[in-house]
Amino acid sequence: MSRFIFTSESVSEGHPDKVCDYISDSILDACLEQDATSRVACETLCKSDTVVIAGEITTNARLDYDRIVRQAVKEIGYTDTTEPFCDTTLKLIPIVTKQSSQISQGVTATTSQSGDQGAGDQGIMFGYATDESPEMMPLPILLAHKLTRGLTEDRKQGKINFLRPDSKSQVSVLYEHNEPKEVTAVVISTQHTPDANQKQITEYVREQLGPRMLGSWWRKDVTLYVNPTGDFSHGGPSADAGVTGRKIIVDSYGGWGRHGGGAFSGKDPSKVDRSSAYFCRFAAKQIVAAGLAKRAELQVGYAIGMAQPVSVKVDTFGTGDERAAEEFVKSAFDFRPRMIIERLNLLRPIYRTTTNYGHFGRPGLPWETVEKSVAVAR
């Protein structure tokens, strides 16, 4: 289509699902801080005054689940003792066993049938990059993340006293010939104190949040919806249940690039759901940065316990030399799990920094770098 509108959403760290993602990644980091060889698959559920941790963890780390969970909830901002969900009063139910020995034998290099570290599961992973923004991200999800991050900054810095942790954003962008032209609509839903009203919150979004976070993409006459139900004073896990891994499109490309279906949070890098998706993004960025295409998407498929992927596919959507891009990927990138982990240095406690506002498009993450040393024939 030569002219269309595309919409993406983001959620803040106080959204119930993101609370669960952050708890799961906090447990993962606590394991990796003490034992880099930890195998972690941690799921979290939260509702009302209760947090349930379930999963499989094999580690030499000594874990204080109660301390980790309460600290994560406190950092997010759920500290109001008058609410059911509060860091000091919540109840914790841990249901954690060790990793299945049958999975472990396929992942561990010394016992796997491939003789190398095998993939922690079967599945397909995708990575995407585009030149439509400096971050090489689709513009709708990039702008949506800016808005939720701005809401959190204003709340935590005490600039806007009526804001509370749970919030969402949505941004619609008009494209012409696959180029973003303007933002057509913005939706903001933010939890607030009972004394704040819709008009007051709308004025804040229109006069402060929107212009500051969207910059030149903000228009005063943009279609704007703020708390469309009229009231959002009851939110967070006190109001709604949250589960790890339910925001996979928010975590990736906002629906623009494809997704294989596997969640990221709570998984150590032996799980290719996470590490290979990161590496696919890394490779896609190199393709675009090298000028081989304006847009690039990779798909990689794995069999559980096997080191080599069963497939590697590159798509440039007619925006570049697809054959050259595929040859570049096959020559410059090794998709075996062990090599991904080594190249991106993934056995570190870095995962709490990835949980919120997208796993892609933010500086400081190893898969977001552009390698100047990679030589490509243009």
JSON list of N, CA, C and O in Angstrom, two decimals, residues 56-99:
[
{"chain": "A", "resi": 56, "resn": "GLU", "atom": "N", "xyz": [11.73, -23.30, 36.41]},
{"chain": "A", "resi": 56, "resn": "GLU", "atom": "CA", "xyz": [12.83, -24.26, 36.59]},
{"chain": "A", "resi": 56, "resn": "GLU", "atom": "C", "xyz": [14.13, -23.48, 36.68]},
{"chain": "A", "resi": 56, "resn": "GLU", "atom": "O", "xyz": [14.49, -22.75, 35.74]},
{"chain": "A", "resi": 57, "resn": "ILE", "atom": "N", "xyz": [14.83, -23.64, 37.78]},
{"chain": "A", "resi": 57, "resn": "ILE", "atom": "CA", "xyz": [16.09, -22.92, 38.00]},
{"chain": "A", "resi": 57, "resn": "ILE", "atom": "C", "xyz": [17.13, -23.89, 38.53]},
{"chain": "A", "resi": 57, "resn": "ILE", "atom": "O", "xyz": [16.91, -24.54, 39.56]},
{"chain": "A", "resi": 58, "resn": "THR", "atom": "N", "xyz": [18.24, -24.01, 37.82]},
{"chain": "A", "resi": 58, "resn": "THR", "atom": "CA", "xyz": [19.39, -24.78, 38.28]},
{"chain": "A", "resi": 58, "resn": "THR", "atom": "C", "xyz": [20.55, -23.82, 38.44]},
{"chain": "A", "resi": 58, "resn": "THR", "atom": "O", "xyz": [21.03, -23.24, 37.45]},
{"chain": "A", "resi": 59, "resn": "THR", "atom": "N", "xyz": [21.00, -23.60, 39.68]},
{"chain": "A", "resi": 59, "resn": "THR", "atom": "CA", "xyz": [22.03, -22.60, 39.95]},
{"chain": "A", "resi": 59, "resn": "THR", "atom": "C", "xyz": [22.74, -22.90, 41.26]},
{"chain": "A", "resi": 59, "resn": "THR", "atom": "O", "xyz": [22.17, -23.55, 42.15]},
{"chain": "A", "resi": 60, "resn": "ASN", "atom": "N", "xyz": [23.96, -22.41, 41.35]},
{"chain": "A", "resi": 60, "resn": "ASN", "atom": "CA", "xyz": [24.70, -22.47, 42.61]},
{"chain": "A", "resi": 60, "resn": "ASN", "atom": "C", "xyz": [24.48, -21.21, 43.44]},
{"chain": "A", "resi": 60, "resn": "ASN", "atom": "O", "xyz": [25.02, -21.09, 44.54]},
{"chain": "A", "resi": 61, "resn": "ALA", "atom": "N", "xyz": [23.72, -20.27, 42.92]},
{"chain": "A", "resi": 61, "resn": "ALA", "atom": "CA", "xyz": [23.44, -19.02, 43.63]},
{"chain": "A", "resi": 61, "resn": "ALA", "atom": "C", "xyz": [22.52, -19.29, 44.83]},
{"chain": "A", "resi": 61, "resn": "ALA", "atom": "O", "xyz": [21.66, -20.16, 44.79]},
{"chain": "A", "resi": 62, "resn": "ARG", "atom": "N", "xyz": [22.72, -18.51, 45.88]},
{"chain": "A", "resi": 62, "resn": "ARG", "atom": "CA", "xyz": [21.84, -18.54, 47.04]},
{"chain": "A", "resi": 62, "resn": "ARG", "atom": "C", "xyz": [20.82, -17.42, 46.86]},
{"chain": "A", "resi": 62, "resn": "ARG", "atom": "O", "xyz": [21.19, -16.24, 46.85]},
{"chain": "A", "resi": 63, "resn": "LEU", "atom": "N", "xyz": [19.57, -17.78, 46.70]},
{"chain": "A", "resi": 63, "resn": "LEU", "atom": "CA", "xyz": [18.55, -16.81, 46.34]},
{"chain": "A", "resi": 63, "resn": "LEU", "atom": "C", "xyz": [17.60, -16.54, 47.50]},
{"chain": "A", "resi": 63, "resn": "LEU", "atom": "O", "xyz": [17.07, -17.48, 48.10]},
{"chain": "A", "resi": 64, "resn": "ASP", "atom": "N", "xyz": [17.38, -15.27, 47.77]},
{"chain": "A", "resi": 64, "resn": "ASP", "atom": "CA", "xyz": [16.36, -14.85, 48.72]},
{"chain": "A", "resi": 64, "resn": "ASP", "atom": "C", "xyz": [15.20, -14.31, 47.90]},
{"chain": "A", "resi": 64, "resn": "ASP", "atom": "O", "xyz": [15.14, -13.12, 47.58]},
{"chain": "A", "resi": 65, "resn": "TYR", "atom": "N", "xyz": [14.29, -15.18, 47.52]},
{"chain": "A", "resi": 65, "resn": "TYR", "atom": "CA", "xyz": [13.19, -14.79, 46.65]},
{"chain": "A", "resi": 65, "resn": "TYR", "atom": "C", "xyz": [12.37, -13.65, 47.25]},
{"chain": "A", "resi": 65, "resn": "TYR", "atom": "O", "xyz": [11.94, -12.74, 46.53]},
{"chain": "A", "resi": 66, "resn": "ASP", "atom": "N", "xyz": [12.14, -13.71, 48.54]},
{"chain": "A", "resi": 66, "resn": "ASP", "atom": "CA", "xyz": [11.33, -12.69, 49.19]},
{"chain": "A", "resi": 66, "resn": "ASP", "atom": "C", "xyz": [11.96, -11.31, 49.03]},
{"chain": "A", "resi": 66, "resn": "ASP", "atom": "O", "xyz": [11.28, -10.35, 48.66]},
{"chain": "A", "resi": 67, "resn": "ARG", "atom": "N", "xyz": [13.25, -11.22, 49.27]},
{"chain": "A", "resi": 67, "resn": "ARG", "atom": "CA", "xyz": [13.94, -9.93, 49.15]},
{"chain": "A", "resi": 67, "resn": "ARG", "atom": "C", "xyz": [13.95, -9.45, 47.70]},
{"chain": "A", "resi": 67, "resn": "ARG", "atom": "O", "xyz": [13.72, -8.26, 47.43]},
{"chain": "A", "resi": 68, "resn": "ILE", "atom": "N", "xyz": [14.22, -10.34, 46.77]},
{"chain": "A", "resi": 68, "resn": "ILE", "atom": "CA", "xyz": [14.29, -9.96, 45.35]},
{"chain": "A", "resi": 68, "resn": "ILE", "atom": "C", "xyz": [12.95, -9.42, 44.87]},
{"chain": "A", "resi": 68, "resn": "ILE", "atom": "O", "xyz": [12.88, -8.39, 44.19]},
{"chain": "A", "resi": 69, "resn": "VAL", "atom": "N", "xyz": [11.89, -10.13, 45.21]},
{"chain": "A", "resi": 69, "resn": "VAL", "atom": "CA", "xyz": [10.55, -9.73, 44.74]},
{"chain": "A", "resi": 69, "resn": "VAL", "atom": "C", "xyz": [10.15, -8.39, 45.34]},
{"chain": "A", "resi": 69, "resn": "VAL", "atom": "O", "xyz": [9.69, -7.48, 44.63]},
{"chain": "A", "resi": 70, "resn": "ARG", "atom": "N", "xyz": [10.31, -8.23, 46.64]},
{"chain": "A", "resi": 70, "resn": "ARG", "atom": "CA", "xyz": [9.90, -6.98, 47.29]},
{"chain": "A", "resi": 70, "resn": "ARG", "atom": "C", "xyz": [10.71, -5.80, 46.78]},
{"chain": "A", "resi": 70, "resn": "ARG", "atom": "O", "xyz": [10.18, -4.69, 46.60]},
{"chain": "A", "resi": 71, "resn": "GLN", "atom": "N", "xyz": [12.00, -6.01, 46.54]},
{"chain": "A", "resi": 71, "resn": "GLN", "atom": "CA", "xyz": [12.83, -4.93, 46.02]},
{"chain": "A", "resi": 71, "resn": "GLN", "atom": "C", "xyz": [12.39, -4.52, 44.62]},
{"chain": "A", "resi": 71, "resn": "GLN", "atom": "O", "xyz": [12.32, -3.32, 44.29]},
{"chain": "A", "resi": 72, "resn": "ALA", "atom": "N", "xyz": [12.06, -5.50, 43.77]},
{"chain": "A", "resi": 72, "resn": "ALA", "atom": "CA", "xyz": [11.61, -5.19, 42.41]},
{"chain": "A", "resi": 72, "resn": "ALA", "atom": "C", "xyz": [10.31, -4.40, 42.44]},
{"chain": "A", "resi": 72, "resn": "ALA", "atom": "O", "xyz": [10.15, -3.41, 41.71]},
{"chain": "A", "resi": 73, "resn": "VAL", "atom": "N", "xyz": [9.37, -4.81, 43.27]},
{"chain": "A", "resi": 73, "resn": "VAL", "atom": "CA", "xyz": [8.09, -4.12, 43.37]},
{"chain": "A", "resi": 73, "resn": "VAL", "atom": "C", "xyz": [8.27, -2.70, 43.91]},
{"chain": "A", "resi": 73, "resn": "VAL", "atom": "O", "xyz": [7.63, -1.75, 43.45]},
{"chain": "A", "resi": 74, "resn": "LYS", "atom": "N", "xyz": [9.19, -2.55, 44.86]},
{"chain": "A", "resi": 74, "resn": "LYS", "atom": "CA", "xyz": [9.48, -1.22, 45.41]},
{"chain": "A", "resi": 74, "resn": "LYS", "atom": "C", "xyz": [10.07, -0.31, 44.34]},
{"chain": "A", "resi": 74, "resn": "LYS", "atom": "O", "xyz": [9.70, 0.88, 44.24]},
{"chain": "A", "resi": 75, "resn": "GLU", "atom": "N", "xyz": [10.99, -0.82, 43.54]},
{"chain": "A", "resi": 75, "resn": "GLU", "atom": "CA", "xyz": [11.62, -0.01, 42.49]},
{"chain": "A", "resi": 75, "resn": "GLU", "atom": "C", "xyz": [10.59, 0.46, 41.46]},
{"chain": "A", "resi": 75, "resn": "GLU", "atom": "O", "xyz": [10.70, 1.58, 40.94]},
{"chain": "A", "resi": 76, "resn": "ILE", "atom": "N", "xyz": [9.61, -0.37, 41.17]},
{"chain": "A", "resi": 76, "resn": "ILE", "atom": "CA", "xyz": [8.56, 0.02, 40.23]},
{"chain": "A", "resi": 76, "resn": "ILE", "atom": "C", "xyz": [7.72, 1.15, 40.80]},
{"chain": "A", "resi": 76, "resn": "ILE", "atom": "O", "xyz": [7.31, 2.07, 40.08]},
{"chain": "A", "resi": 77, "resn": "GLY", "atom": "N", "xyz": [7.45, 1.09, 42.10]},
{"chain": "A", "resi": 77, "resn": "GLY", "atom": "CA", "xyz": [6.70, 2.18, 42.73]},
{"chain": "A", "resi": 77, "resn": "GLY", "atom": "C", "xyz": [5.43, 1.77, 43.44]},
{"chain": "A", "resi": 77, "resn": "GLY", "atom": "O", "xyz": [4.64, 2.63, 43.86]},
{"chain": "A", "resi": 78, "resn": "TYR", "atom": "N", "xyz": [5.22, 0.47, 43.63]},
{"chain": "A", "resi": 78, "resn": "TYR", "atom": "CA", "xyz": [4.04, 0.02, 44.36]},
{"chain": "A", "resi": 78, "resn": "TYR", "atom": "C", "xyz": [4.36, -0.07, 45.86]},
{"chain": "A", "resi": 78, "resn": "TYR", "atom": "O", "xyz": [4.69, -1.14, 46.38]},
{"chain": "A", "resi": 79, "resn": "THR", "atom": "N", "xyz": [4.27, 1.07, 46.51]},
{"chain": "A", "resi": 79, "resn": "THR", "atom": "CA", "xyz": [4.65, 1.19, 47.92]},
{"chain": "A", "resi": 79, "resn": "THR", "atom": "C", "xyz": [3.52, 1.74, 48.79]},
{"chain": "A", "resi": 79, "resn": "THR", "atom": "O", "xyz": [3.75, 2.04, 49.97]},
{"chain": "A", "resi": 80, "resn": "ASP", "atom": "N", "xyz": [2.32, 1.85, 48.25]},
{"chain": "A", "resi": 80, "resn": "ASP", "atom": "CA", "xyz": [1.18, 2.40, 48.99]},
{"chain": "A", "resi": 80, "resn": "ASP", "atom": "C", "xyz": [0.52, 1.28, 49.81]},
{"chain": "A", "resi": 80, "resn": "ASP", "atom": "O", "xyz": [-0.08, 0.36, 49.25]},
{"chain": "A", "resi": 81, "resn": "THR", "atom": "N", "xyz": [0.63, 1.36, 51.11]},
{"chain": "A", "resi": 81, "resn": "THR", "atom": "CA", "xyz": [0.10, 0.31, 51.98]},
{"chain": "A", "resi": 81, "resn": "THR", "atom": "C", "xyz": [-1.43, 0.27, 52.02]},
{"chain": "A", "resi": 81, "resn": "THR", "atom": "O", "xyz": [-2.01, -0.68, 52.54]},
{"chain": "A", "resi": 82, "resn": "THR", "atom": "N", "xyz": [-2.09, 1.28, 51.46]},
{"chain": "A", "resi": 82, "resn": "THR", "atom": "CA", "xyz": [-3.56, 1.26, 51.41]},
{"chain": "A", "resi": 82, "resn": "THR", "atom": "C", "xyz": [-4.07, 0.44, 50.22]},
{"chain": "A", "resi": 82, "resn": "THR", "atom": "O", "xyz": [-5.26, 0.17, 50.13]},
{"chain": "A", "resi": 83, "resn": "GLU", "atom": "N", "xyz": [-3.15, 0.05, 49.32]},
{"chain": "A", "resi": 83, "resn": "GLU", "atom": "CA", "xyz": [-3.51, -0.75, 48.16]},
{"chain": "A", "resi": 83, "resn": "GLU", "atom": "C", "xyz": [-3.19, -2.22, 48.42]},
{"chain": "A", "resi": 83, "resn": "GLU", "atom": "O", "xyz": [-2.22, -2.53, 49.15]},
{"chain": "A", "resi": 84, "resn": "PRO", "atom": "N", "xyz": [-3.95, -3.16, 47.84]},
{"chain": "A", "resi": 84, "resn": "PRO", "atom": "CA", "xyz": [-3.64, -4.59, 48.03]},
{"chain": "A", "resi": 84, "resn": "PRO", "atom": "C", "xyz": [-2.23, -4.96, 47.58]},
{"chain": "A", "resi": 84, "resn": "PRO", "atom": "O", "xyz": [-1.55, -5.74, 48.26]},
{"chain": "A", "resi": 85, "resn": "PHE", "atom": "N", "xyz": [-1.80, -4.41, 46.43]},
{"chain": "A", "resi": 85, "resn": "PHE", "atom": "CA", "xyz": [-0.48, -4.77, 45.92]},
{"chain": "A", "resi": 85, "resn": "PHE", "atom": "C", "xyz": [0.55, -3.75, 46.40]},
{"chain": "A", "resi": 85, "resn": "PHE", "atom": "O", "xyz": [0.57, -2.61, 45.93]},
{"chain": "A", "resi": 86, "resn": "CYS", "atom": "N", "xyz": [1.38, -4.15, 47.35]},
{"chain": "A", "resi": 86, "resn": "CYS", "atom": "CA", "xyz": [2.35, -3.25, 47.97]},
{"chain": "A", "resi": 86, "resn": "CYS", "atom": "C", "xyz": [3.59, -4.05, 48.33]},
{"chain": "A", "resi": 86, "resn": "CYS", "atom": "O", "xyz": [3.50, -5.21, 48.76]},
{"chain": "A", "resi": 87, "resn": "ASP", "atom": "N", "xyz": [4.76, -3.44, 48.18]},
{"chain": "A", "resi": 87, "resn": "ASP", "atom": "CA", "xyz": [6.01, -4.15, 48.39]},
{"chain": "A", "resi": 87, "resn": "ASP", "atom": "C", "xyz": [6.16, -4.73, 49.80]},
{"chain": "A", "resi": 87, "resn": "ASP", "atom": "O", "xyz": [6.72, -5.81, 49.98]},
{"chain": "A", "resi": 88, "resn": "THR", "atom": "N", "xyz": [5.65, -4.05, 50.80]},
{"chain": "A", "resi": 88, "resn": "THR", "atom": "CA", "xyz": [5.86, -4.50, 52.18]},
{"chain": "A", "resi": 88, "resn": "THR", "atom": "C", "xyz": [4.80, -5.48, 52.68]},
{"chain": "A", "resi": 88, "resn": "THR", "atom": "O", "xyz": [5.02, -6.16, 53.69]},
{"chain": "A", "resi": 89, "resn": "THR", "atom": "N", "xyz": [3.67, -5.58, 51.98]},
{"chain": "A", "resi": 89, "resn": "THR", "atom": "CA", "xyz": [2.57, -6.40, 52.49]},
{"chain": "A", "resi": 89, "resn": "THR", "atom": "C", "xyz": [2.21, -7.57, 51.59]},
{"chain": "A", "resi": 89, "resn": "THR", "atom": "O", "xyz": [1.37, -8.40, 51.97]},
{"chain": "A", "resi": 90, "resn": "LEU", "atom": "N", "xyz": [2.80, -7.67, 50.40]},
{"chain": "A", "resi": 90, "resn": "LEU", "atom": "CA", "xyz": [2.42, -8.74, 49.48]},
{"chain": "A", "resi": 90, "resn": "LEU", "atom": "C", "xyz": [2.81, -10.11, 50.03]},
{"chain": "A", "resi": 90, "resn": "LEU", "atom": "O", "xyz": [3.71, -10.25, 50.87]},
{"chain": "A", "resi": 91, "resn": "LYS", "atom": "N", "xyz": [2.13, -11.13, 49.55]},
{"chain": "A", "resi": 91, "resn": "LYS", "atom": "CA", "xyz": [2.42, -12.52, 49.88]},
{"chain": "A", "resi": 91, "resn": "LYS", "atom": "C", "xyz": [3.12, -13.18, 48.70]},
{"chain": "A", "resi": 91, "resn": "LYS", "atom": "O", "xyz": [2.77, -12.94, 47.55]},
{"chain": "A", "resi": 92, "resn": "LEU", "atom": "N", "xyz": [4.10, -14.03, 49.00]},
{"chain": "A", "resi": 92, "resn": "LEU", "atom": "CA", "xyz": [4.89, -14.68, 47.95]},
{"chain": "A", "resi": 92, "resn": "LEU", "atom": "C", "xyz": [4.69, -16.18, 48.01]},
{"chain": "A", "resi": 92, "resn": "LEU", "atom": "O", "xyz": [4.80, -16.79, 49.08]},
{"chain": "A", "resi": 93, "resn": "ILE", "atom": "N", "xyz": [4.41, -16.77, 46.85]},
{"chain": "A", "resi": 93, "resn": "ILE", "atom": "CA", "xyz": [4.29, -18.23, 46.73]},
{"chain": "A", "resi": 93, "resn": "ILE", "atom": "C", "xyz": [5.31, -18.71, 45.69]},
{"chain": "A", "resi": 93, "resn": "ILE", "atom": "O", "xyz": [5.11, -18.51, 44.48]},
{"chain": "A", "resi": 94, "resn": "PRO", "atom": "N", "xyz": [6.44, -19.31, 46.10]},
{"chain": "A", "resi": 94, "resn": "PRO", "atom": "CA", "xyz": [7.42, -19.83, 45.14]},
{"chain": "A", "resi": 94, "resn": "PRO", "atom": "C", "xyz": [7.15, -21.30, 44.81]},
{"chain": "A", "resi": 94, "resn": "PRO", "atom": "O", "xyz": [6.95, -22.12, 45.70]},
{"chain": "A", "resi": 95, "resn": "ILE", "atom": "N", "xyz": [7.12, -21.62, 43.52]},
{"chain": "A", "resi": 95, "resn": "ILE", "atom": "CA", "xyz": [6.97, -22.99, 43.06]},
{"chain": "A", "resi": 95, "resn": "ILE", "atom": "C", "xyz": [8.06, -23.22, 42.01]},
{"chain": "A", "resi": 95, "resn": "ILE", "atom": "O", "xyz": [7.84, -23.04, 40.81]},
{"chain": "A", "resi": 96, "resn": "VAL", "atom": "N", "xyz": [9.25, -23.59, 42.47]},
{"chain": "A", "resi": 96, "resn": "VAL", "atom": "CA", "xyz": [10.42, -23.64, 41.58]},
{"chain": "A", "resi": 96, "resn": "VAL", "atom": "C", "xyz": [11.10, -25.00, 41.73]},
{"chain": "A", "resi": 96, "resn": "VAL", "atom": "O", "xyz": [11.37, -25.45, 42.84]},
{"chain": "A", "resi": 97, "resn": "THR", "atom": "N", "xyz": [11.37, -25.64, 40.60]},
{"chain": "A", "resi": 97, "resn": "THR", "atom": "CA", "xyz": [12.14, -26.88, 40.58]},
{"chain": "A", "resi": 97, "resn": "THR", "atom": "C", "xyz": [13.39, -26.67, 39.72]},
{"chain": "A", "resi": 97, "resn": "THR", "atom": "O", "xyz": [13.60, -25.60, 39.15]},
{"chain": "A", "resi": 98, "resn": "LYS", "atom": "N", "xyz": [14.22, -27.70, 39.61]},
{"chain": "A", "resi": 98, "resn": "LYS", "atom": "CA", "xyz": [15.41, -27.62, 38.77]},
{"chain": "A", "resi": 98, "resn": "LYS", "atom": "C", "xyz": [15.05, -27.88, 37.31]},
{"chain": "A", "resi": 98, "resn": "LYS", "atom": "O", "xyz": [14.00, -28.43, 37.00]},
{"chain": "A", "resi": 99, "resn": "GLN", "atom": "N", "xyz": [15.96, -27.46, 36.42]},
{"chain": "A", "resi": 99, "resn": "GLN", "atom": "CA", "xyz": [15.76, -27.71, 35.00]},
{"chain": "A", "resi": 99, "resn": "GLN", "atom": "C", "xyz": [15.69, -29.21, 34.74]},
{"chain": "A", "resi": 99, "resn": "GLN", "atom": "O", "xyz": [16.42, -30.00, 35.35]}
]
